mmCIF file of C-alpha atoms in Angstrom:
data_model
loop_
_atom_site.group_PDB
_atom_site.id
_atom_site.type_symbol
_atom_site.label_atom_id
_atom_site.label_comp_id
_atom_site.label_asym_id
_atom_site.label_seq_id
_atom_site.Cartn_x
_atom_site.Cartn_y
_atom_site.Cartn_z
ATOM 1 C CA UNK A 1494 0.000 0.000 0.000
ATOM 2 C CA UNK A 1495 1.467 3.381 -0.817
ATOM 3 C CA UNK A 1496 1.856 6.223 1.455
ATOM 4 C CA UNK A 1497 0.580 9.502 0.689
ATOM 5 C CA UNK A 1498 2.490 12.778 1.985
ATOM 6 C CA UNK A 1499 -0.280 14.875 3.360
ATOM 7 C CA UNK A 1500 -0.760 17.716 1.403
ATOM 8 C CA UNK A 1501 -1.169 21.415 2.642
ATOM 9 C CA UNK A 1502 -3.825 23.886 0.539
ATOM 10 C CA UNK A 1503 -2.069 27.225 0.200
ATOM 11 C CA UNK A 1504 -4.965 29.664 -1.122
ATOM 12 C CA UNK A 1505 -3.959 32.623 -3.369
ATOM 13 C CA UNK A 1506 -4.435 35.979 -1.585
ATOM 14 C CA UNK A 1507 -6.702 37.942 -2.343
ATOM 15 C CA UNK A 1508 -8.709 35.196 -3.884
ATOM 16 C CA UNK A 1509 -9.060 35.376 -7.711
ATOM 17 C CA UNK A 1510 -12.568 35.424 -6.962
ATOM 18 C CA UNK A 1511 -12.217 38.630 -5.086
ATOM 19 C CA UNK A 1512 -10.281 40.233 -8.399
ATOM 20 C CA UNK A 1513 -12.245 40.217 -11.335
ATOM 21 C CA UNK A 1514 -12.963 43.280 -10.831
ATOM 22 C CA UNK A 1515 -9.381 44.060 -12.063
ATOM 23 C CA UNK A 1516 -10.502 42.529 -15.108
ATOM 24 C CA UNK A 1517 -9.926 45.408 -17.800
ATOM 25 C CA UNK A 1518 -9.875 43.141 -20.952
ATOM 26 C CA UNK A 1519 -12.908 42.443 -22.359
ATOM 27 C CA UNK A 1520 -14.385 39.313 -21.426
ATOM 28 C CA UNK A 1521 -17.084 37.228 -22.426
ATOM 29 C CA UNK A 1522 -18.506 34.130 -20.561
ATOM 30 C CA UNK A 1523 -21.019 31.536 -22.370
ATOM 31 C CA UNK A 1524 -23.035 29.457 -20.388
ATOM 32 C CA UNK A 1525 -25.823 27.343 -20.549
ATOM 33 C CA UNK A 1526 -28.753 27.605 -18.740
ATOM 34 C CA UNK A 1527 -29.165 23.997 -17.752
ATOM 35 C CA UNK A 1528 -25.074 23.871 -16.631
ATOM 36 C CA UNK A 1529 -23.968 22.491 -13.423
ATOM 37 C CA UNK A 1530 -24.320 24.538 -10.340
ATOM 38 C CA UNK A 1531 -21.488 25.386 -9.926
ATOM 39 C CA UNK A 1532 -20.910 27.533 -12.920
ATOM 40 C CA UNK A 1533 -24.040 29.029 -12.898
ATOM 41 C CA UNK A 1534 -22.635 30.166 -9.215
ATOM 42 C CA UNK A 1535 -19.312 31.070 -10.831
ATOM 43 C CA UNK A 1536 -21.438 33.344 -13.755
ATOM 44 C CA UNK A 1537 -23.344 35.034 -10.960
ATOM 45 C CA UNK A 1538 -19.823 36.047 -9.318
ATOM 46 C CA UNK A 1539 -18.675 37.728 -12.934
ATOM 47 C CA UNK A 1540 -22.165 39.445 -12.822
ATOM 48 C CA UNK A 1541 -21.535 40.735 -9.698
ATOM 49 C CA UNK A 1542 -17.922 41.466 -9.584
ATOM 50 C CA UNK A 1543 -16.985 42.361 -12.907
ATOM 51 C CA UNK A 1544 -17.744 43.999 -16.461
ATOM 52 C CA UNK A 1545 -17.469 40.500 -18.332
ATOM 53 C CA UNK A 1546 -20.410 40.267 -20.939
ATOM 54 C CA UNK A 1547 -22.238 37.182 -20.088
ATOM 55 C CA UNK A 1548 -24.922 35.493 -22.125
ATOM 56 C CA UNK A 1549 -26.775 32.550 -21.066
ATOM 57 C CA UNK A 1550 -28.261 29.810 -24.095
ATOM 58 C CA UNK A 1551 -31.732 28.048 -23.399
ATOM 59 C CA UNK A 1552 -31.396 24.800 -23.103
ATOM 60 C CA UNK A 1553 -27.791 23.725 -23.637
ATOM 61 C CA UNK A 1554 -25.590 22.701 -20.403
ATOM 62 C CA UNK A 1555 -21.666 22.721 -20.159
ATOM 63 C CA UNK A 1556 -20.904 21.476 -23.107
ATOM 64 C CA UNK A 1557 -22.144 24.352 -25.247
ATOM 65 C CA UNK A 1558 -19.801 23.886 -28.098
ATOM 66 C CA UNK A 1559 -21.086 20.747 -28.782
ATOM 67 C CA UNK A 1560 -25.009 21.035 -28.641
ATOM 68 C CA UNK A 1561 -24.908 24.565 -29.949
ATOM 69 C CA UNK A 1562 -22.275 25.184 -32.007
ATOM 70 C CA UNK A 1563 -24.006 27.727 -34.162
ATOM 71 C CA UNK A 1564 -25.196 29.943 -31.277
ATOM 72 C CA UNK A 1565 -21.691 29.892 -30.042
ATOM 73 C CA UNK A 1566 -20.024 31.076 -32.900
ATOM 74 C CA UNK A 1567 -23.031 33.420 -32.799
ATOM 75 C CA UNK A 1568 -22.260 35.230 -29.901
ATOM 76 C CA UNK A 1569 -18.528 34.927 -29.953
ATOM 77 C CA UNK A 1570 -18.477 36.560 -33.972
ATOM 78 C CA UNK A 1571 -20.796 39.480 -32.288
ATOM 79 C CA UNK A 1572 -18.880 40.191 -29.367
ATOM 80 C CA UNK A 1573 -15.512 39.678 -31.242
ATOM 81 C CA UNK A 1574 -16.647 42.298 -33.793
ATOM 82 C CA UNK A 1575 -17.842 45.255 -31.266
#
């Protein structure tokens, strides 16, 4: 049986989640609607704590780049272009 070392969490200060309001490139999150919990949590922190332009695709979960391809490129033509 191996031995594991015991491993010690060092957490970045301030956390990154703290920061994005730093962000001053312009950012754009896709999500789906129906994604896992936790980033729909992480989306709400951007909406909260930062500029990022976030857009949010009925129906289609994490893997929006393979269920919705063509809204993807969609959005990400649109934002690219402005």
């Amino acid at each position: 049986m191996f031995e594991w070392p015991a491993v010690k969490l060092i957490w970045q200060q301030p956390l990154a989640i703290e920061r994005l309001g730093e962000l001053t490139t312009k950012t754009l999150l896709i999500i789906g609607k129906e994604d896992s919990p936790d980033n729909l949590r992480a989306a709400d922190y951007f909406r909260k704590h930062s500029d990022a332009r976030i857009i949010e695709i009925p129906g289609a979960d994490h893997m929006v780049n393979l269920t919705h391809p063509e809204k993807l490129y969609h959005h990400i033509n649109g934002f690219i272009k402005k």
